[in-house]
Amino acid sequence: MKIPKMCLMCGISAILCLKRQGKDLESLYSLSPEIRDFWEKIRRKFIIKPSVKVYISDSHVLSYNIARDIGCTSVYLFDAHADLGYGGLASLNFELNCANWLGKLLKDEIVKKASIIYSPYTAEKPQDFKGINAAYNVEYITWESIPEGIEVAAIHICRSGAWTPPWYDAKFLKFVRDSGLSNLEFIDFMLRKWDIRNISLSQQINYMLA
């Protein structure tokens, strides 16, 4: 968990520095255009019944419990991070966390296969997980190579608040609604109110850490 912690510290420094320079933090971020047709592309590949349960949370670690409790045999992950465990096979001996949940699903033989569809903005490479790739059934695929007709047992949409600026929370909820699904359950999810005119710098930092 040292890498995310270091990144968060960099984020705090950036807020303080930009504040002193009078710069607008929000202008440094933009949403990927992929969100516009994400659900349309999903429905071309996956069969999603209206009754399918959709879980919304801040942490991806919940995916482990969802897959275990529902009895999933495979996972399709759309993310900039593989969450297979950072540090080789030894990282799967650590306690369950947001960085190793997918690797632990494989290690604990809860799922048989993990398919990872990376964001175009990822800094990771499949070879970063050489040991885990050799030990378990992990594939790195593109949208085009996803087979059609995959029946979905559950969907987990994770905000990852430490990586997602709070001023995008409303658009995140719109993204959830755009799925067209109604069987939603929010777990440990807090909507962050970003109003820099009425909150202090310390509150801004806390929101960035939420």
Coordinates of N, CA, C and O in Angstrom, one line a residue, residues 19-173:
K19 N -2.6 26.4 -4.6 CA -3.3 27.4 -3.8 C -2.5 28.6 -3.7 O -2.9 29.8 -3.8
R20 N -1.2 28.5 -3.4 CA -0.3 29.6 -3.2 C -0.1 30.3 -4.6 O 0.1 31.5 -4.6
Q21 N -0.1 29.6 -5.7 CA 0.0 30.2 -7.0 C -1.2 30.8 -7.6 O -1.2 31.4 -8.6
G22 N -2.4 30.5 -6.9 CA -3.6 31.1 -7.4 C -4.2 30.3 -8.6 O -4.9 30.8 -9.3
K23 N -3.8 29.0 -8.7 CA -4.2 28.2 -9.9 C -5.4 27.4 -9.5 O -5.6 27.0 -8.4
D24 N -6.2 27.1 -10.5 CA -7.4 26.3 -10.3 C -7.1 24.8 -10.5 O -6.7 24.4 -11.6
L25 N -7.3 24.1 -9.4 CA -7.0 22.6 -9.4 C -7.8 21.9 -10.4 O -7.4 21.0 -11.1
E26 N -9.1 22.3 -10.5 CA -10.0 21.6 -11.4 C -9.6 21.6 -12.9 O -10.0 20.7 -13.6
S27 N -8.9 22.7 -13.3 CA -8.6 22.8 -14.7 C -7.5 21.8 -15.1 O -7.2 21.6 -16.3
L28 N -6.9 21.1 -14.1 CA -5.8 20.2 -14.4 C -6.4 18.8 -14.8 O -5.7 17.9 -15.2
Y29 N -7.7 18.6 -14.6 CA -8.3 17.3 -14.9 C -9.4 17.4 -16.0 O -10.0 18.4 -16.2
S30 N -9.6 16.2 -16.6 CA -10.6 16.1 -17.6 C -11.1 14.7 -17.7 O -10.3 13.8 -17.4
L31 N -12.4 14.5 -18.0 CA -12.9 13.1 -18.1 C -12.6 12.5 -19.4 O -12.6 13.1 -20.4
S32 N -12.3 11.2 -19.4 CA -12.1 10.5 -20.6 C -13.3 10.4 -21.4 O -14.4 10.2 -20.9
P33 N -13.2 10.6 -22.7 CA -14.4 10.5 -23.6 C -15.0 9.1 -23.7 O -16.1 9.0 -24.2
E34 N -14.3 8.2 -23.1 CA -14.8 6.8 -23.1 C -16.1 6.6 -22.4 O -16.9 5.7 -22.7
I35 N -16.4 7.5 -21.4 CA -17.6 7.3 -20.6 C -18.9 7.5 -21.5 O -19.9 7.1 -21.1
R36 N -18.7 8.2 -22.6 CA -19.9 8.5 -23.4 C -20.6 7.3 -24.0 O -21.8 7.2 -24.1
D37 N -19.8 6.3 -24.4 CA -20.3 5.1 -25.0 C -20.0 3.8 -24.3 O -20.1 2.7 -24.9
F38 N -19.5 4.0 -23.0 CA -19.1 2.8 -22.3 C -20.2 1.7 -22.2 O -20.0 0.6 -22.5
W39 N -21.4 2.1 -21.8 CA -22.4 1.2 -21.5 C -22.9 0.6 -22.9 O -23.3 -0.6 -22.9
E40 N -22.9 1.4 -23.9 CA -23.3 0.9 -25.2 C -22.3 -0.2 -25.6 O -22.7 -1.3 -26.1
K41 N -21.0 0.0 -25.4 CA -20.0 -1.0 -25.8 C -20.1 -2.3 -24.9 O -20.0 -3.4 -25.4
I42 N -20.5 -2.1 -23.6 CA -20.6 -3.2 -22.7 C -21.8 -4.1 -23.2 O -21.7 -5.3 -23.2
R43 N -22.9 -3.5 -23.6 CA -24.1 -4.3 -24.0 C -23.9 -5.0 -25.3 O -24.6 -6.0 -25.6
R44 N -22.9 -4.6 -26.1 CA -22.6 -5.4 -27.3 C -21.9 -6.7 -27.0 O -22.0 -7.6 -27.7
K45 N -21.2 -6.7 -25.8 CA -20.4 -7.9 -25.5 C -21.1 -8.8 -24.4 O -20.9 -10.0 -24.3
F46 N -21.8 -8.1 -23.5 CA -22.3 -8.8 -22.3 C -23.8 -8.9 -22.3 O -24.5 -7.9 -22.7
I47 N -24.4 -9.9 -21.7 CA -25.8 -10.1 -21.5 C -26.1 -9.6 -20.1 O -25.7 -10.3 -19.1
I48 N -26.8 -8.5 -20.0 CA -27.1 -8.0 -18.6 C -28.6 -7.9 -18.4 O -29.3 -7.1 -19.1
K49 N -29.1 -8.8 -17.6 CA -30.6 -8.8 -17.3 C -31.0 -7.6 -16.5 O -30.1 -7.2 -15.6
P50 N -32.2 -7.1 -16.6 CA -32.6 -6.0 -15.8 C -32.5 -6.2 -14.3 O -32.3 -5.2 -13.5
S51 N -32.6 -7.4 -13.8 CA -32.5 -7.8 -12.4 C -31.1 -7.9 -11.8 O -30.9 -8.0 -10.6
V52 N -30.1 -7.7 -12.7 CA -28.7 -7.9 -12.2 C -28.4 -6.8 -11.1 O -28.7 -5.7 -11.3
K53 N -27.8 -7.3 -10.1 CA -27.4 -6.4 -9.0 C -26.2 -5.6 -9.3 O -25.2 -6.1 -9.8
V54 N -26.3 -4.3 -9.1 CA -25.2 -3.4 -9.3 C -24.7 -2.8 -8.0 O -25.5 -2.2 -7.3
Y55 N -23.5 -3.1 -7.6 CA -22.9 -2.6 -6.4 C -22.1 -1.3 -6.7 O -21.3 -1.3 -7.6
I56 N -22.3 -0.3 -5.9 CA -21.5 0.9 -6.0 C -20.8 1.2 -4.7 O -21.4 1.3 -3.6
S57 N -19.5 1.4 -4.8 CA -18.7 1.6 -3.6 C -17.5 2.5 -3.9 O -17.2 2.8 -5.0
D58 N -16.8 2.9 -2.8 CA -15.6 3.7 -3.1 C -14.4 2.9 -3.3 O -13.5 3.2 -4.0
S59 N -14.3 1.7 -2.6 CA -13.2 0.9 -2.7 C -13.4 -0.4 -3.5 O -14.5 -1.0 -3.5
H60 N -12.4 -0.7 -4.3 CA -12.6 -1.9 -5.2 C -12.4 -3.2 -4.4 O -12.7 -4.3 -4.9
V61 N -12.0 -3.1 -3.1 CA -11.8 -4.4 -2.4 C -13.1 -5.1 -2.2 O -13.1 -6.4 -2.0
L62 N -14.2 -4.4 -2.3 CA -15.5 -5.1 -2.2 C -15.7 -6.1 -3.3 O -16.5 -7.1 -3.1
S63 N -15.0 -6.0 -4.4 CA -15.2 -6.9 -5.5 C -14.9 -8.4 -5.0 O -15.5 -9.3 -5.6
Y64 N -14.0 -8.5 -4.1 CA -13.6 -9.9 -3.6 C -14.9 -10.5 -3.0 O -15.2 -11.7 -3.3
N65 N -15.5 -9.8 -2.1 CA -16.7 -10.3 -1.4 C -17.8 -10.6 -2.4 O -18.6 -11.6 -2.3
I66 N -18.0 -9.7 -3.4 CA -19.1 -9.9 -4.4 C -18.9 -11.2 -5.1 O -19.8 -12.0 -5.3
A67 N -17.7 -11.3 -5.7 CA -17.4 -12.5 -6.5 C -17.5 -13.8 -5.6 O -18.0 -14.8 -6.1
R68 N -17.1 -13.8 -4.4 CA -17.1 -14.9 -3.5 C -18.6 -15.3 -3.2 O -19.0 -16.4 -3.3
D69 N -19.4 -14.3 -2.8 CA -20.7 -14.5 -2.3 C -21.7 -15.0 -3.5 O -22.6 -15.7 -3.2
I70 N -21.4 -14.4 -4.7 CA -22.3 -14.7 -5.8 C -21.9 -16.0 -6.5 O -22.7 -16.7 -7.2
G71 N -20.6 -16.4 -6.3 CA -20.1 -17.6 -6.9 C -19.6 -17.4 -8.4 O -19.8 -18.3 -9.2
C72 N -19.0 -16.2 -8.6 CA -18.5 -15.9 -9.9 C -17.3 -16.9 -10.2 O -16.5 -17.2 -9.4
T73 N -17.2 -17.3 -11.5 CA -16.1 -18.1 -11.9 C -15.0 -17.3 -12.7 O -13.9 -17.8 -12.9
S74 N -15.4 -16.1 -13.2 CA -14.5 -15.3 -13.9 C -14.8 -13.8 -13.6 O -16.0 -13.5 -13.3
V75 N -13.8 -13.0 -13.8 CA -14.0 -11.5 -13.6 C -13.5 -10.8 -14.8 O -12.4 -11.1 -15.3
Y76 N -14.2 -9.8 -15.3 CA -13.8 -8.9 -16.3 C -13.6 -7.5 -15.6 O -14.5 -6.9 -15.1
L77 N -12.4 -7.0 -15.6 CA -12.0 -5.8 -15.0 C -11.6 -4.7 -16.0 O -10.7 -4.9 -16.8
F78 N -12.4 -3.6 -15.9 CA -12.1 -2.4 -16.7 C -11.5 -1.4 -15.8 O -12.2 -0.8 -15.0
D79 N -10.2 -1.1 -15.9 CA -9.5 -0.3 -15.0 C -8.1 0.1 -15.5 O -7.6 -0.5 -16.4
A80 N -7.6 1.1 -14.8 CA -6.2 1.5 -15.1 C -5.2 0.7 -14.3 O -4.0 0.7 -14.5
H81 N -5.7 -0.1 -13.3 CA -4.9 -0.9 -12.4 C -5.4 -2.3 -12.4 O -6.6 -2.5 -12.3
A82 N -4.5 -3.3 -12.5 CA -4.9 -4.7 -12.5 C -5.3 -5.2 -11.1 O -6.1 -6.1 -11.0
D83 N -4.8 -4.6 -10.1 CA -5.1 -5.0 -8.7 C -4.9 -6.5 -8.5 O -5.6 -7.2 -7.7
L84 N -3.8 -7.0 -9.1 CA -3.4 -8.4 -8.9 C -2.5 -8.6 -7.8 O -2.3 -9.7 -7.3
G85 N -2.0 -7.5 -7.2 CA -1.0 -7.6 -6.1 C 0.3 -7.0 -6.6 O 0.8 -7.5 -7.6
Y86 N 0.7 -6.0 -6.0 CA 2.0 -5.3 -6.4 C 3.1 -5.7 -5.6 O 3.2 -5.3 -4.4
G87 N 4.0 -6.5 -6.1 CA 5.1 -7.1 -5.3 C 5.2 -8.6 -5.6 O 5.8 -9.3 -4.8
G88 N 4.6 -9.1 -6.7 CA 4.7 -10.5 -7.0 C 3.8 -11.4 -6.2 O 2.9 -10.9 -5.5
L89 N 4.0 -12.7 -6.3 CA 3.2 -13.6 -5.6 C 3.1 -13.4 -4.1 O 2.1 -13.7 -3.4
A90 N 4.2 -12.9 -3.5 CA 4.3 -12.7 -2.1 C 3.2 -11.7 -1.6 O 2.7 -11.8 -0.5
S91 N 2.8 -10.8 -2.5 CA 1.8 -9.8 -2.1 C 0.4 -10.4 -1.9 O -0.5 -9.8 -1.3
L92 N 0.2 -11.6 -2.4 CA -1.1 -12.3 -2.2 C -1.2 -12.9 -0.8 O -2.2 -13.5 -0.4
N93 N -0.1 -12.9 -0.1 CA -0.1 -13.4 1.3 C -0.4 -12.3 2.3 O -0.7 -12.5 3.5
F94 N -0.5 -11.0 1.8 CA -0.9 -9.9 2.6 C -2.4 -10.0 2.9 O -3.1 -10.7 2.2
E95 N -2.9 -9.2 3.8 CA -4.3 -9.1 4.0 C -5.0 -8.5 2.8 O -4.4 -7.8 2.0
L96 N -6.3 -8.9 2.6 CA -7.1 -8.4 1.5 C -7.1 -6.9 1.5 O -7.4 -6.2 2.5
N97 N -6.8 -6.3 0.3 CA -6.8 -4.8 0.2 C -7.2 -4.4 -1.3 O -7.3 -5.3 -2.1
C98 N -7.2 -3.1 -1.5 CA -7.7 -2.7 -2.8 C -6.6 -2.9 -3.9 O -6.9 -2.7 -5.1
A99 N -5.4 -3.3 -3.5 CA -4.4 -3.5 -4.5 C -4.2 -5.0 -4.9 O -3.4 -5.3 -5.8
N100 N -4.8 -5.9 -4.1 CA -4.5 -7.3 -4.4 C -5.8 -8.2 -4.5 O -5.7 -9.4 -4.5
W101 N -7.0 -7.5 -4.4 CA -8.2 -8.3 -4.4 C -8.4 -9.3 -5.5 O -8.9 -10.4 -5.3
L102 N -8.0 -8.9 -6.7 CA -8.2 -9.8 -7.9 C -7.2 -10.9 -7.8 O -7.5 -12.1 -8.1
G103 N -5.9 -10.7 -7.4 CA -5.0 -11.7 -7.3 C -5.4 -12.7 -6.2 O -5.2 -13.9 -6.3
K104 N -6.0 -12.2 -5.1 CA -6.4 -13.1 -4.0 C -7.7 -13.9 -4.5 O -7.8 -15.1 -4.0
L105 N -8.5 -13.4 -5.3 CA -9.6 -14.2 -5.9 C -9.1 -15.4 -6.6 O -9.6 -16.5 -6.5
L106 N -8.0 -15.2 -7.3 CA -7.4 -16.3 -8.1 C -6.6 -17.3 -7.1 O -6.8 -18.5 -7.2
K107 N -5.9 -16.7 -6.2 CA -5.1 -17.6 -5.2 C -6.0 -18.4 -4.4 O -5.7 -19.6 -4.1
D108 N -7.1 -17.8 -3.9 CA -8.1 -18.6 -3.1 C -9.0 -19.5 -3.9 O -10.0 -20.0 -3.3
E109 N -8.8 -19.5 -5.2 CA -9.6 -20.4 -6.1 C -11.1 -20.1 -6.1 O -11.9 -21.0 -6.2
I110 N -11.4 -18.8 -5.9 CA -12.8 -18.4 -5.9 C -13.2 -18.2 -7.4 O -14.3 -18.5 -7.8
V111 N -12.3 -17.6 -8.2 CA -12.5 -17.5 -9.6 C -11.4 -18.2 -10.3 O -10.3 -18.4 -9.8
K112 N -11.7 -18.7 -11.5 CA -10.8 -19.4 -12.3 C -10.0 -18.6 -13.3 O -8.9 -19.0 -13.8
K113 N -10.6 -17.4 -13.7 CA -10.0 -16.6 -14.7 C -10.2 -15.2 -14.5 O -11.3 -14.8 -14.0
A114 N -9.2 -14.3 -14.8 CA -9.4 -12.9 -14.7 C -9.0 -12.3 -16.1 O -7.9 -12.6 -16.6
S115 N -9.9 -11.5 -16.6 CA -9.7 -10.8 -17.9 C -9.6 -9.3 -17.6 O -10.5 -8.7 -17.1
I116 N -8.5 -8.7 -18.0 CA -8.2 -7.3 -17.7 C -8.2 -6.5 -18.9 O -7.5 -6.8 -19.9
I117 N -9.1 -5.5 -19.0 CA -9.2 -4.5 -20.1 C -8.7 -3.2 -19.6 O -9.4 -2.5 -18.8
Y118 N -7.4 -2.9 -19.9 CA -6.8 -1.7 -19.4 C -7.4 -0.4 -20.0 O -7.8 -0.4 -21.2
S119 N -7.4 0.6 -19.1 CA -7.7 2.0 -19.6 C -6.5 2.4 -20.5 O -5.4 2.0 -20.3
P120 N -6.8 3.2 -21.6 CA -5.7 3.7 -22.4 C -4.7 4.6 -21.7 O -3.7 4.9 -22.2
Y121 N -5.1 5.0 -20.4 CA -4.3 5.9 -19.7 C -3.4 5.2 -18.6 O -2.8 5.8 -17.8
T122 N -3.5 3.9 -18.6 CA -2.7 3.1 -17.6 C -1.2 3.3 -17.8 O -0.7 3.5 -18.9
A123 N -0.5 3.2 -16.7 CA 0.9 3.2 -16.7 C 1.5 1.8 -16.5 O 2.7 1.6 -16.5
E124 N 0.6 0.8 -16.3 CA 1.0 -0.6 -16.0 C 1.2 -1.3 -17.3 O 0.7 -1.0 -18.4
K125 N 1.9 -2.4 -17.2 CA 2.1 -3.4 -18.3 C 1.9 -4.8 -17.8 O 2.3 -5.1 -16.7
P126 N 1.4 -5.7 -18.7 CA 1.2 -7.1 -18.2 C 2.5 -7.7 -17.6 O 2.4 -8.5 -16.7
Q127 N 3.7 -7.4 -18.1 CA 4.9 -8.0 -17.6 C 5.2 -7.5 -16.2 O 6.1 -8.1 -15.5
D128 N 4.5 -6.5 -15.7 CA 4.7 -6.1 -14.3 C 4.2 -7.2 -13.3 O 4.5 -7.2 -12.2
F129 N 3.4 -8.1 -13.9 CA 2.8 -9.2 -13.0 C 3.2 -10.6 -13.5 O 2.4 -11.5 -13.5
K130 N 4.5 -10.6 -13.9 CA 5.0 -11.8 -14.5 C 4.8 -13.1 -13.7 O 4.3 -14.1 -14.2
G131 N 5.1 -13.0 -12.4 CA 4.9 -14.2 -11.6 C 3.5 -14.6 -11.4 O 3.1 -15.8 -11.5
I132 N 2.6 -13.7 -11.2 CA 1.2 -13.9 -11.0 C 0.6 -14.5 -12.4 O -0.2 -15.4 -12.4
N133 N 1.0 -13.9 -13.5 CA 0.5 -14.3 -14.8 C 0.9 -15.8 -15.0 O 0.1 -16.5 -15.6
A134 N 2.1 -16.2 -14.6 CA 2.5 -17.6 -14.8 C 1.8 -18.6 -13.9 O 1.6 -19.7 -14.2
A135 N 1.4 -18.1 -12.7 CA 0.7 -19.0 -11.7 C -0.8 -19.1 -11.9 O -1.3 -20.2 -11.6
Y136 N -1.4 -18.1 -12.5 CA -2.9 -18.1 -12.6 C -3.3 -17.8 -14.0 O -2.5 -17.3 -14.9
N137 N -4.6 -18.0 -14.3 CA -5.2 -17.8 -15.6 C -5.6 -16.3 -15.7 O -6.7 -15.9 -15.4
V138 N -4.6 -15.5 -16.2 CA -4.9 -14.0 -16.3 C -4.6 -13.7 -17.8 O -3.6 -14.1 -18.4
E139 N -5.6 -12.9 -18.4 CA -5.4 -12.5 -19.7 C -5.6 -11.0 -19.8 O -6.4 -10.4 -19.0
Y140 N -4.9 -10.3 -20.7 CA -5.0 -8.9 -20.9 C -5.5 -8.7 -22.3 O -4.8 -9.1 -23.3
I141 N -6.7 -8.2 -22.4 CA -7.4 -8.1 -23.7 C -7.9 -6.7 -24.0 O -7.9 -5.8 -23.2
T142 N -8.3 -6.5 -25.3 CA -8.9 -5.3 -25.7 C -10.4 -5.4 -25.8 O -10.9 -6.5 -25.8
W143 N -11.0 -4.3 -26.0 CA -12.5 -4.3 -26.2 C -12.9 -5.2 -27.3 O -13.8 -6.0 -27.3
E144 N -12.1 -5.1 -28.4 CA -12.4 -5.9 -29.6 C -12.3 -7.4 -29.4 O -13.1 -8.1 -30.1
S145 N -11.5 -7.8 -28.6 CA -11.3 -9.2 -28.4 C -12.1 -9.9 -27.3 O -12.1 -11.1 -27.1
I146 N -13.0 -9.1 -26.7 CA -13.9 -9.6 -25.7 C -15.0 -10.4 -26.5 O -15.6 -9.9 -27.4
P147 N -15.2 -11.7 -26.1 CA -16.2 -12.5 -26.9 C -17.6 -11.9 -26.6 O -17.8 -11.3 -25.5
E148 N -18.5 -12.2 -27.5 CA -19.9 -11.7 -27.3 C -20.7 -12.8 -26.5 O -20.4 -14.0 -26.5
G149 N -21.8 -12.3 -25.9 CA -22.7 -13.2 -25.3 C -22.4 -13.7 -23.9 O -22.8 -14.7 -23.4
I150 N -21.6 -12.9 -23.2 CA -21.2 -13.3 -21.8 C -22.3 -12.8 -20.8 O -22.6 -11.7 -20.8
E151 N -22.8 -13.8 -20.1 CA -23.9 -13.5 -19.1 C -23.3 -13.0 -17.8 O -22.4 -13.6 -17.2
V152 N -23.8 -11.8 -17.4 CA -23.3 -11.2 -16.2 C -24.1 -11.5 -14.9 O -25.3 -11.5 -14.9
A153 N -23.4 -11.9 -13.9 CA -24.0 -12.2 -12.6 C -24.1 -11.0 -11.7 O -25.1 -10.9 -10.9
A154 N -23.2 -10.1 -11.8 CA -23.2 -8.9 -10.9 C -22.2 -7.9 -11.5 O -21.3 -8.2 -12.3
I155 N -22.5 -6.6 -11.2 CA -21.6 -5.5 -11.6 C -21.2 -4.7 -10.4 O -22.0 -4.4 -9.5
H156 N -19.9 -4.4 -10.4 CA -19.4 -3.5 -9.3 C -18.8 -2.3 -9.9 O -17.9 -2.4 -10.7
I157 N -19.3 -1.1 -9.6 CA -18.8 0.1 -10.1 C -18.1 0.8 -8.9 O -18.7 1.1 -7.9
C158 N -16.8 1.0 -9.1 CA -16.0 1.6 -8.0 C -15.5 3.0 -8.3 O -15.0 3.3 -9.4
R159 N -15.7 3.9 -7.4 CA -15.3 5.3 -7.6 C -13.8 5.5 -7.4 O -13.2 6.3 -8.1
S160 N -13.2 4.8 -6.4 CA -11.8 5.0 -6.1 C -11.6 6.5 -5.8 O -10.9 7.2 -6.5
G161 N -12.1 6.9 -4.7 CA -12.1 8.4 -4.4 C -10.7 9.0 -4.3 O -10.6 10.2 -4.5
A162 N -9.7 8.2 -3.9 CA -8.4 8.7 -3.8 C -7.8 9.1 -5.2 O -6.9 9.9 -5.3
W163 N -8.4 8.5 -6.3 CA -7.9 8.7 -7.6 C -8.9 9.7 -8.4 O -8.6 10.2 -9.4
T164 N -10.1 9.8 -7.8 CA -11.2 10.6 -8.5 C -11.5 11.9 -7.8 O -11.9 11.8 -6.7
P165 N -11.2 13.0 -8.5 CA -11.5 14.3 -7.8 C -13.0 14.4 -7.3 O -13.9 13.9 -8.0
P166 N -13.2 15.0 -6.2 CA -14.6 15.1 -5.7 C -15.6 15.9 -6.5 O -16.8 15.6 -6.5
W167 N -15.1 16.8 -7.4 CA -16.0 17.6 -8.2 C -16.6 16.7 -9.3 O -17.4 17.2 -10.1
Y168 N -16.1 15.5 -9.5 CA -16.7 14.6 -10.5 C -17.7 13.7 -9.9 O -18.2 12.8 -10.6
D169 N -18.1 13.8 -8.6 CA -19.0 12.8 -8.0 C -20.4 12.9 -8.7 O -21.0 11.8 -8.9
A170 N -20.9 14.0 -9.1 CA -22.2 14.1 -9.7 C -22.1 13.4 -11.1 O -23.1 12.7 -11.5
K171 N -21.0 13.5 -11.8 CA -20.9 12.9 -13.1 C -20.7 11.4 -12.9 O -21.1 10.6 -13.8
F172 N -20.1 11.0 -11.8 CA -20.0 9.6 -11.5 C -21.4 8.9 -11.3 O -21.6 7.9 -11.8
L173 N -22.2 9.6 -10.6 CA -23.6 9.1 -10.3 C -24.4 9.1 -11.7 O -25.2 8.2 -11.9

